[in-house]
Coordinates of N, CA, C and O in Angstrom, one line a residue:
M925 N 51.3 -43.1 36.3 CA 49.8 -42.9 36.1 C 49.3 -44.0 35.1 O 48.3 -44.5 35.4
I926 N 50.0 -44.2 34.0 CA 49.6 -45.2 33.1 C 49.7 -46.6 33.7 O 48.9 -47.4 33.5
N927 N 50.7 -46.9 34.5 CA 50.8 -48.1 35.2 C 49.6 -48.3 36.2 O 49.1 -49.4 36.3
N928 N 49.2 -47.2 36.8 CA 48.0 -47.4 37.7 C 46.8 -47.7 36.9 O 45.9 -48.5 37.4
I929 N 46.6 -47.1 35.8 CA 45.4 -47.4 34.9 C 45.5 -48.8 34.4 O 44.5 -49.5 34.5
K930 N 46.7 -49.3 34.1 CA 46.8 -50.7 33.6 C 46.5 -51.6 34.8 O 45.8 -52.6 34.6
M931 N 46.9 -51.3 36.0 CA 46.7 -52.2 37.1 C 45.2 -52.2 37.4 O 44.6 -53.2 37.8
I932 N 44.5 -51.0 37.3 CA 43.1 -51.0 37.6 C 42.3 -51.8 36.5 O 41.4 -52.5 36.8
L933 N 42.7 -51.6 35.2 CA 42.1 -52.4 34.2 C 42.3 -53.9 34.4 O 41.3 -54.7 34.2
I934 N 43.5 -54.3 34.7 CA 43.7 -55.7 35.0 C 42.9 -56.2 36.2 O 42.3 -57.3 36.1
A935 N 42.8 -55.4 37.2 CA 42.0 -55.8 38.4 C 40.5 -55.9 38.0 O 39.8 -56.9 38.4
V936 N 40.0 -55.0 37.2 CA 38.6 -55.0 36.8 C 38.4 -56.2 35.9 O 37.4 -56.9 36.1
F937 N 39.3 -56.5 35.0 CA 39.2 -57.7 34.1 C 39.2 -59.0 35.0 O 38.4 -59.8 34.7
V938 N 40.1 -59.1 35.9 CA 40.1 -60.3 36.8 C 38.8 -60.4 37.6 O 38.3 -61.5 37.7
I939 N 38.3 -59.3 38.1 CA 37.1 -59.4 38.8 C 35.9 -59.8 37.9 O 35.1 -60.6 38.3
L940 N 35.9 -59.2 36.7 CA 34.8 -59.6 35.8 C 34.9 -61.1 35.4 O 33.8 -61.8 35.4
I941 N 36.1 -61.6 35.1 CA 36.2 -63.0 34.8 C 35.8 -63.9 36.0 O 35.1 -64.9 35.8
G942 N 36.3 -63.5 37.2 CA 35.9 -64.3 38.4 C 34.4 -64.3 38.6 O 33.8 -65.3 38.9
G943 N 33.8 -63.1 38.4 CA 32.4 -63.0 38.6 C 31.6 -63.8 37.6 O 30.6 -64.5 37.9
F944 N 32.1 -63.8 36.3 CA 31.4 -64.6 35.3 C 31.5 -66.1 35.6 O 30.6 -66.8 35.5
L945 N 32.7 -66.5 36.0 CA 32.9 -67.9 36.3 C 32.1 -68.3 37.5 O 31.5 -69.4 37.6
Y946 N 32.0 -67.5 38.5 CA 31.2 -67.8 39.7 C 29.7 -67.9 39.4 O 29.1 -68.8 39.8
F947 N 29.2 -67.0 38.7 CA 27.7 -66.9 38.4 C 27.3 -67.9 37.3 O 26.2 -68.2 37.1
S948 N 28.3 -68.3 36.4 CA 27.9 -69.1 35.3 C 27.8 -70.6 35.7 O 27.1 -71.4 35.1
K949 N 28.4 -71.0 36.8 CA 28.3 -72.4 37.2 C 27.0 -72.6 37.9 O 26.5 -71.7 38.5
N950 N 26.4 -73.8 37.8 CA 25.1 -74.1 38.4 C 25.3 -74.3 39.9 O 25.8 -75.2 40.3
T951 N 24.8 -73.3 40.6 CA 24.9 -73.3 42.1 C 23.6 -74.0 42.7 O 23.6 -74.3 43.8
T952 N 22.6 -74.2 41.8 CA 21.4 -74.8 42.3 C 21.6 -76.4 42.2 O 21.9 -76.9 41.1
P953 N 21.4 -77.1 43.3 CA 21.6 -78.5 43.2 C 20.5 -79.1 42.3 O 19.3 -78.7 42.3
T954 N 20.9 -80.1 41.5 CA 19.9 -80.8 40.7 C 19.1 -81.8 41.5 O 19.7 -82.6 42.2
L955 N 17.8 -81.6 41.5 CA 16.9 -82.5 42.3 C 16.5 -83.6 41.4 O 15.8 -83.5 40.4
E956 N 17.0 -84.8 41.7 CA 16.6 -86.0 40.9 C 15.4 -86.6 41.6 O 15.2 -86.5 42.9
P957 N 14.4 -87.1 40.9 CA 13.3 -87.7 41.5 C 13.7 -88.8 42.4 O 14.6 -89.6 42.2
A958 N 13.0 -88.9 43.5 CA 13.2 -90.0 44.5 C 13.0 -91.4 43.8 O 12.0 -91.5 43.1
P959 N 13.8 -92.3 44.1 CA 13.6 -93.6 43.5 C 12.2 -94.2 43.9 O 11.8 -94.0 45.1
Q960 N 11.5 -94.8 43.0 CA 10.2 -95.4 43.3 C 10.4 -96.6 44.2 O 11.1 -97.5 43.8
V961 N 9.7 -96.6 45.3 CA 9.8 -97.7 46.2 C 8.8 -98.8 45.7 O 7.7 -98.5 45.4
S962 N 9.3 -100.0 45.6 CA 8.4 -101.1 45.2 C 7.5 -101.5 46.3 O 7.9 -101.7 47.4
I963 N 6.2 -101.6 45.9 CA 5.2 -102.0 46.9 C 4.6 -103.4 46.5 O 3.7 -103.9 47.1
K964 N 5.2 -104.0 45.4 CA 4.7 -105.3 45.0 C 4.8 -106.3 46.1 O 5.8 -106.3 46.8
G965 N 3.8 -107.1 46.1 CA 3.8 -108.2 47.1 C 2.5 -108.4 47.8 O 1.5 -107.8 47.4
C966 N 2.5 -109.3 48.7 CA 1.3 -109.7 49.4 C 1.2 -109.1 50.8 O 2.2 -109.1 51.6
Y967 N 0.1 -108.5 51.2 CA -0.1 -108.0 52.5 C -1.4 -108.6 53.1 O -2.4 -108.7 52.4
V968 N -1.3 -109.0 54.4 CA -2.5 -109.7 55.0 C -2.8 -109.1 56.3 O -2.0 -108.7 57.1
S969 N -4.2 -109.0 56.5 CA -4.7 -108.5 57.8 C -5.7 -109.5 58.4 O -6.5 -110.1 57.6
H970 N -5.6 -109.8 59.7 CA -6.5 -110.6 60.4 C -7.3 -109.8 61.4 O -6.7 -109.1 62.2
L971 N -8.6 -109.9 61.3 CA -9.5 -109.2 62.2 C -10.4 -110.3 62.8 O -11.4 -110.7 62.1
M972 N -10.1 -110.8 64.0 CA -10.8 -111.9 64.6 C -10.7 -113.1 63.6 O -9.6 -113.5 63.3
K973 N -11.8 -113.6 63.1 CA -11.7 -114.7 62.2 C -11.8 -114.3 60.7 O -11.8 -115.1 59.8
D974 N -11.8 -113.0 60.4 CA -11.8 -112.5 59.1 C -10.3 -112.4 58.6 O -9.4 -112.0 59.4
V975 N -10.1 -112.6 57.3 CA -8.8 -112.5 56.7 C -8.9 -111.6 55.5 O -9.7 -111.9 54.6
Y976 N -8.1 -110.6 55.4 CA -8.1 -109.6 54.3 C -6.8 -109.7 53.7 O -5.7 -109.7 54.3
T977 N -6.8 -109.7 52.3 CA -5.6 -109.8 51.6 C -5.4 -108.7 50.5 O -6.4 -108.5 49.7
L978 N -4.3 -108.1 50.4 CA -4.0 -107.1 49.4 C -2.8 -107.7 48.7 O -1.7 -107.9 49.3
N979 N -2.9 -108.0 47.4 CA -1.8 -108.5 46.6 C -1.5 -107.6 45.5 O -2.3 -107.5 44.5
V980 N -0.5 -106.7 45.6 CA -0.1 -105.8 44.6 C 0.8 -106.6 43.6 O 1.9 -107.0 43.9
Q981 N 0.2 -106.8 42.4 CA 0.8 -107.6 41.4 C 1.8 -106.9 40.4 O 2.7 -107.5 39.9
S982 N 1.5 -105.6 40.1 CA 2.3 -104.9 39.3 C 2.4 -103.4 39.7 O 1.4 -102.9 40.3
Q983 N 3.5 -102.8 39.3 CA 3.6 -101.3 39.6 C 4.5 -100.7 38.5 O 5.5 -101.2 38.2
Q984 N 3.9 -99.6 37.9 CA 4.6 -98.9 36.9 C 4.6 -97.4 37.3 O 3.5 -96.8 37.2
G985 N 5.7 -96.9 37.9 CA 5.7 -95.6 38.4 C 4.7 -95.4 39.5 O 4.8 -96.2 40.5
E986 N 3.8 -94.5 39.4 CA 2.8 -94.3 40.5 C 1.5 -95.2 40.3 O 0.7 -95.2 41.2
T987 N 1.4 -96.0 39.2 CA 0.3 -96.8 39.0 C 0.5 -98.2 39.4 O 1.6 -98.8 39.2
F988 N -0.5 -98.8 40.0 CA -0.4 -100.2 40.5 C -1.7 -101.0 40.1 O -2.7 -100.4 39.9
T989 N -1.6 -102.3 40.0 CA -2.7 -103.2 39.9 C -2.5 -104.3 40.9 O -1.4 -104.7 41.2
G990 N -3.7 -104.8 41.3 CA -3.6 -106.0 42.2 C -4.9 -106.6 42.5 O -5.9 -106.3 41.8
I991 N -5.0 -107.4 43.5 CA -6.2 -108.1 43.9 C -6.4 -107.8 45.4 O -5.5 -107.8 46.2
L992 N -7.7 -107.5 45.7 CA -8.0 -107.2 47.1 C -9.1 -108.2 47.5 O -10.1 -108.4 46.7
S993 N -9.0 -108.9 48.6 CA -9.9 -109.9 49.0 C -10.3 -109.7 50.5 O -9.4 -109.5 51.3
F994 N -11.6 -109.8 50.8 CA -12.1 -109.7 52.1 C -12.8 -111.1 52.4 O -13.9 -111.3 51.9
K995 N -12.2 -111.9 53.1 CA -12.7 -113.2 53.4 C -13.3 -113.1 54.8 O -12.6 -113.2 55.8
N996 N -14.6 -112.9 54.9 CA -15.3 -112.7 56.2 C -15.8 -114.0 56.7 O -16.4 -114.8 56.0
F997 N -15.7 -114.2 58.0 CA -16.2 -115.4 58.7 C -17.7 -115.2 58.9 O -18.2 -114.2 59.5
E998 N -18.5 -116.2 58.4 CA -19.9 -116.2 58.5 C -20.6 -115.0 58.0 O -21.7 -114.6 58.4
K999 N -20.0 -114.3 57.0 CA -20.6 -113.1 56.4 C -20.2 -113.2 54.9 O -19.3 -114.0 54.5
D1000 N -20.9 -112.4 54.1 CA -20.5 -112.4 52.6 C -19.1 -111.9 52.5 O -18.7 -110.9 53.1
S1001 N -18.3 -112.6 51.6 CA -17.0 -112.2 51.3 C -16.9 -111.6 50.0 O -17.9 -111.6 49.2
S1002 N -15.8 -110.9 49.6 CA -15.7 -110.4 48.3 C -14.2 -110.4 47.9 O -13.3 -110.5 48.7
S1003 N -14.0 -110.4 46.6 CA -12.7 -110.4 46.0 C -12.7 -109.8 44.6 O -13.7 -110.0 43.9
G1004 N -11.7 -109.0 44.3 CA -11.7 -108.4 42.9 C -10.4 -107.6 42.7 O -9.5 -107.7 43.4
T1005 N -10.5 -106.9 41.6 CA -9.3 -106.1 41.2 C -9.2 -104.8 42.0 O -10.2 -104.3 42.4
Y1006 N -8.0 -104.4 42.2 CA -7.7 -103.1 42.9 C -6.7 -102.4 42.1 O -5.5 -102.8 41.9
I1007 N -7.1 -101.3 41.4 CA -6.3 -100.5 40.5 C -6.3 -99.1 40.9 O -7.3 -98.5 41.2
G1008 N -5.1 -98.5 41.0 CA -5.0 -97.1 41.4 C -3.6 -96.5 41.3 O -2.8 -96.9 40.5
T1009 N -3.4 -95.6 42.3 CA -2.1 -94.9 42.3 C -1.5 -95.0 43.7 O -2.1 -95.2 44.7
Y1010 N -0.1 -94.9 43.7 CA 0.6 -94.9 45.0 C 1.5 -93.7 44.9 O 2.5 -93.6 44.1
K1011 N 1.1 -92.7 45.8 CA 1.9 -91.4 45.8 C 2.0 -91.0 47.3 O 1.1 -91.1 48.0
N1012 N 3.2 -90.6 47.6 CA 3.5 -90.0 49.0 C 3.0 -91.0 50.1 O 2.5 -90.5 51.1
G1013 N 3.2 -92.3 49.9 CA 2.9 -93.3 50.9 C 1.4 -93.6 51.0 O 1.0 -94.3 51.9
I1014 N 0.6 -93.1 50.0 CA -0.8 -93.4 50.0 C -1.2 -94.2 48.8 O -0.9 -93.9 47.6
L1015 N -1.8 -95.3 49.1 CA -2.3 -96.3 48.0 C -3.8 -96.0 47.9 O -4.6 -96.2 48.8
L1016 N -4.2 -95.5 46.8 CA -5.6 -95.1 46.5 C -6.1 -95.7 45.2 O -5.5 -95.5 44.2
G1017 N -7.2 -96.5 45.3 CA -7.6 -97.1 44.1 C -9.1 -97.6 44.1 O -9.7 -97.5 45.1
N1018 N -9.5 -98.0 43.0 CA -10.9 -98.6 42.8 C -10.8 -100.1 43.0 O -10.1 -100.8 42.3
Y1019 N -11.7 -100.6 43.9 CA -11.8 -102.0 44.1 C -13.1 -102.4 43.4 O -14.2 -102.0 43.7
S1020 N -12.9 -103.2 42.3 CA -14.0 -103.8 41.6 C -14.2 -105.2 42.0 O -13.3 -106.0 41.8
F1021 N -15.4 -105.5 42.5 CA -15.6 -106.8 43.0 C -17.1 -107.3 42.8 O -17.9 -106.5 42.4
K1022 N -17.3 -108.6 43.0 CA -18.6 -109.2 42.9 C -19.0 -109.7 44.3 O -18.2 -110.4 45.0
S1023 N -20.1 -109.3 44.8 CA -20.6 -109.7 46.1 C -22.1 -109.9 46.0 O -22.8 -109.0 45.5
E1024 N -22.6 -111.0 46.6 CA -24.0 -111.3 46.5 C -24.6 -111.2 45.1 O -25.7 -110.8 44.8
G1025 N -23.7 -111.6 44.1 CA -24.2 -111.7 42.7 C -24.2 -110.4 42.0 O -24.6 -110.3 40.9
M1026 N -23.7 -109.3 42.6 CA -23.7 -108.0 42.0 C -22.3 -107.5 41.8 O -21.4 -107.7 42.6
D1027 N -22.1 -106.8 40.7 CA -20.8 -106.2 40.4 C -20.8 -104.8 41.1 O -21.8 -104.0 41.0
S1028 N -19.8 -104.5 41.8 CA -19.7 -103.2 42.5 C -18.3 -102.6 42.4 O -17.3 -103.3 42.1
V1029 N -18.2 -101.3 42.6 CA -16.9 -100.6 42.6 C -16.9 -99.7 43.9 O -17.9 -99.1 44.2
M1030 N -15.8 -99.7 44.6 CA -15.6 -98.9 45.8 C -14.2 -98.4 45.9 O -13.3 -99.2 45.6
E1031 N -14.0 -97.2 46.2 CA -12.7 -96.6 46.4 C -12.2 -97.1 47.8 O -12.9 -97.0 48.8
V1032 N -10.9 -97.6 47.8 CA -10.3 -98.0 49.0 C -8.9 -97.3 49.1 O -8.2 -97.2 48.1
I1033 N -8.6 -97.0 50.4 CA -7.3 -96.2 50.6 C -6.5 -96.9 51.7 O -7.1 -97.4 52.6
F1034 N -5.2 -96.9 51.5 CA -4.3 -97.4 52.5 C -3.1 -96.4 52.6 O -2.8 -95.7 51.7
K1035 N -2.5 -96.4 53.8 CA -1.3 -95.6 54.1 C -0.2 -96.5 54.4 O -0.3 -97.4 55.3
K1036 N 1.0 -96.3 53.8 CA 2.2 -97.1 54.0 C 2.8 -96.7 55.4 O 2.9 -95.6 55.7
S1037 N 3.1 -97.7 56.2 CA 3.7 -97.5 57.5 C 4.7 -98.7 57.6 O 4.4 -99.8 58.0
G1038 N 6.0 -98.3 57.3 CA 7.0 -99.4 57.4 C 6.8 -100.4 56.3 O 6.6 -100.1 55.1
D1039 N 6.7 -101.7 56.7 CA 6.4 -102.8 55.8 C 4.9 -103.1 55.7 O 4.6 -104.2 55.3
T1040 N 4.1 -102.2 56.3 CA 2.7 -102.5 56.3 C 1.9 -101.5 55.6 O 2.4 -100.4 55.3
F1041 N 0.6 -101.8 55.4 CA -0.4 -100.8 54.9 C -1.5 -100.8 55.9 O -2.0 -101.8 56.4
V1042 N -2.0 -99.6 56.2 CA -3.1 -99.4 57.2 C -4.3 -98.9 56.4 O -4.1 -97.9 55.6
R1043 N -5.4 -99.5 56.5 CA -6.6 -99.1 55.8 C -7.2 -97.9 56.3 O -7.3 -97.7 57.5
G1044 N -7.7 -97.0 55.4 CA -8.4 -95.8 55.8 C -9.8 -95.8 55.6 O -10.3 -96.5 54.6
F1045 N -10.6 -95.1 56.4 CA -12.0 -94.9 56.3 C -12.4 -93.5 56.3 O -11.8 -92.7 57.0
G1046 N -13.5 -93.1 55.6 CA -14.0 -91.8 55.6 C -15.3 -91.6 55.0 O -15.9 -92.6 54.5
N1047 N -15.9 -90.4 55.0 CA -17.2 -90.2 54.4 C -17.1 -90.4 52.9 O -16.1 -90.1 52.3
M1048 N -18.2 -91.0 52.4 CA -18.3 -91.3 51.0 C -19.1 -90.2 50.3 O -19.9 -89.5 50.9
D1049 N -18.9 -90.1 49.0 CA -19.7 -89.1 48.2 C -21.1 -89.6 48.1 O -21.5 -90.7 48.6
S1050 N -21.9 -88.9 47.3 CA -23.4 -89.2 47.2 C -23.6 -90.5 46.5 O -24.7 -91.1 46.7
T1051 N -22.6 -91.0 45.7 CA -22.8 -92.3 45.0 C -22.5 -93.5 46.0 O -22.8 -94.6 45.7
G1052 N -21.8 -93.1 47.1 CA -21.4 -94.2 48.0 C -20.2 -95.0 47.5 O -19.9 -96.1 48.1
T1053 N -19.5 -94.6 46.5 CA -18.5 -95.4 45.9 C -17.1 -94.8 46.0 O -16.1 -95.5 45.9
H1054 N -17.0 -93.5 46.2 CA -15.7 -92.8 46.3 C -15.7 -91.9 47.6 O -16.8 -91.4 48.0
F1055 N -14.6 -91.6 48.1 CA -14.4 -90.7 49.3 C -14.9 -89.3 48.9 O -14.5 -88.8 47.8
A1056 N -15.6 -88.7 49.8 CA -16.0 -87.3 49.7 C -14.7 -86.5 49.6 O -14.6 -85.5 48.9
D1057 N -13.8 -86.8 50.5 CA -12.5 -86.1 50.6 C -11.4 -87.0 51.0 O -11.3 -87.4 52.2
P1058 N -10.6 -87.6 50.0 CA -9.6 -88.5 50.3 C -8.5 -88.0 51.3 O -7.8 -88.8 51.9
N1059 N -8.4 -86.7 51.4 CA -7.5 -86.1 52.4 C -8.0 -86.1 53.8 O -7.3 -85.7 54.7
N1060 N -9.3 -86.5 54.0 CA -9.9 -86.4 55.3 C -10.4 -87.8 55.7 O -11.6 -88.0 55.8
V1061 N -9.5 -88.8 55.7 CA -9.8 -90.1 56.1 C -9.1 -90.5 57.4 O -8.1 -89.8 57.8
T1062 N -9.6 -91.5 58.1 CA -9.0 -91.9 59.4 C -8.4 -93.3 59.1 O -9.1 -94.2 58.5
F1063 N -7.1 -93.5 59.4 CA -6.5 -94.8 59.2 C -6.6 -95.6 60.5 O -6.2 -95.2 61.6
D1064 N -7.2 -96.8 60.3 CA -7.6 -97.7 61.4 C -6.5 -98.8 61.6 O -6.4 -99.7 60.8
S1065 N -5.7 -98.6 62.7 CA -4.6 -99.6 62.9 C -5.1 -101.0 63.2 O -4.3 -101.9 63.2
S1066 N -6.4 -101.2 63.5 CA -6.9 -102.5 63.6 C -6.9 -103.3 62.3 O -7.1 -104.5 62.2
Q1067 N -6.8 -102.5 61.2 CA -6.8 -103.1 59.9 C -5.4 -102.8 59.2 O -5.3 -102.1 58.2
T1068 N -4.4 -103.4 59.8 CA -3.0 -103.2 59.3 C -2.7 -104.5 58.5 O -2.8 -105.6 59.0
F1069 N -2.3 -104.2 57.3 CA -2.0 -105.3 56.4 C -0.4 -105.5 56.4 O 0.3 -104.6 56.0
T1070 N 0.0 -106.6 56.8 CA 1.4 -106.9 57.0 C 2.0 -107.7 55.8 O 1.3 -108.6 55.3
F1071 N 3.2 -107.3 55.4 CA 3.8 -108.0 54.3 C 4.0 -109.5 54.6 O 4.5 -109.8 55.6
M1072 N 3.7 -110.3 53.6 CA 3.9 -111.8 53.7 C 4.7 -112.2 52.4 O 4.6 -111.6 51.4
A1073 N 5.3 -113.4 52.6 CA 6.1 -113.9 51.4 C 5.2 -114.3 50.3 O 5.6 -114.1 49.1
N1074 N 4.0 -114.8 50.5 CA 3.1 -115.1 49.5 C 1.7 -115.0 50.0 O 1.4 -114.8 51.1
C1075 N 0.7 -115.1 49.0 CA -0.7 -114.8 49.4 C -1.5 -116.1 49.5 O -2.7 -116.2 49.3
T1076 N -0.8 -117.2 49.8 CA -1.6 -118.5 50.0 C -1.9 -118.6 51.5 O -1.2 -119.0 52.3
I1077 N -3.1 -118.1 51.8 CA -3.6 -118.1 53.2 C -4.7 -119.2 53.3 O -5.6 -119.3 52.5

């Protein structure tokens, strides 16, 4: 009888130790943040005789800075800074430019597709400078900006 009690106590003890070891180790995988993909570089789009250039000059985490240029054939062109965020394949920022002698700011959005960026268009808010709903834009494949080695066009 005493041997049976000892065996039961040893079995309970082994089960408790095994259960403790099983539940004490971290069974949840550690999720490391995905490595930040570099978007630095020059991207160019041609629309008939118009040439559009996106030059991402720096990137710190989700924040980027660059230059955006719209060189239009026989129409007013513009060029200026483009500063914003890059999250989940979406490049969204404020384009500050001078056109027709006036300083302007306009929100511009792109979606990453392979080595290219596709420009998005959507309804603007009452100021006409920002998207009413950045989640409700249409990406126009006719304005695909393709990665280039440099921005000397």
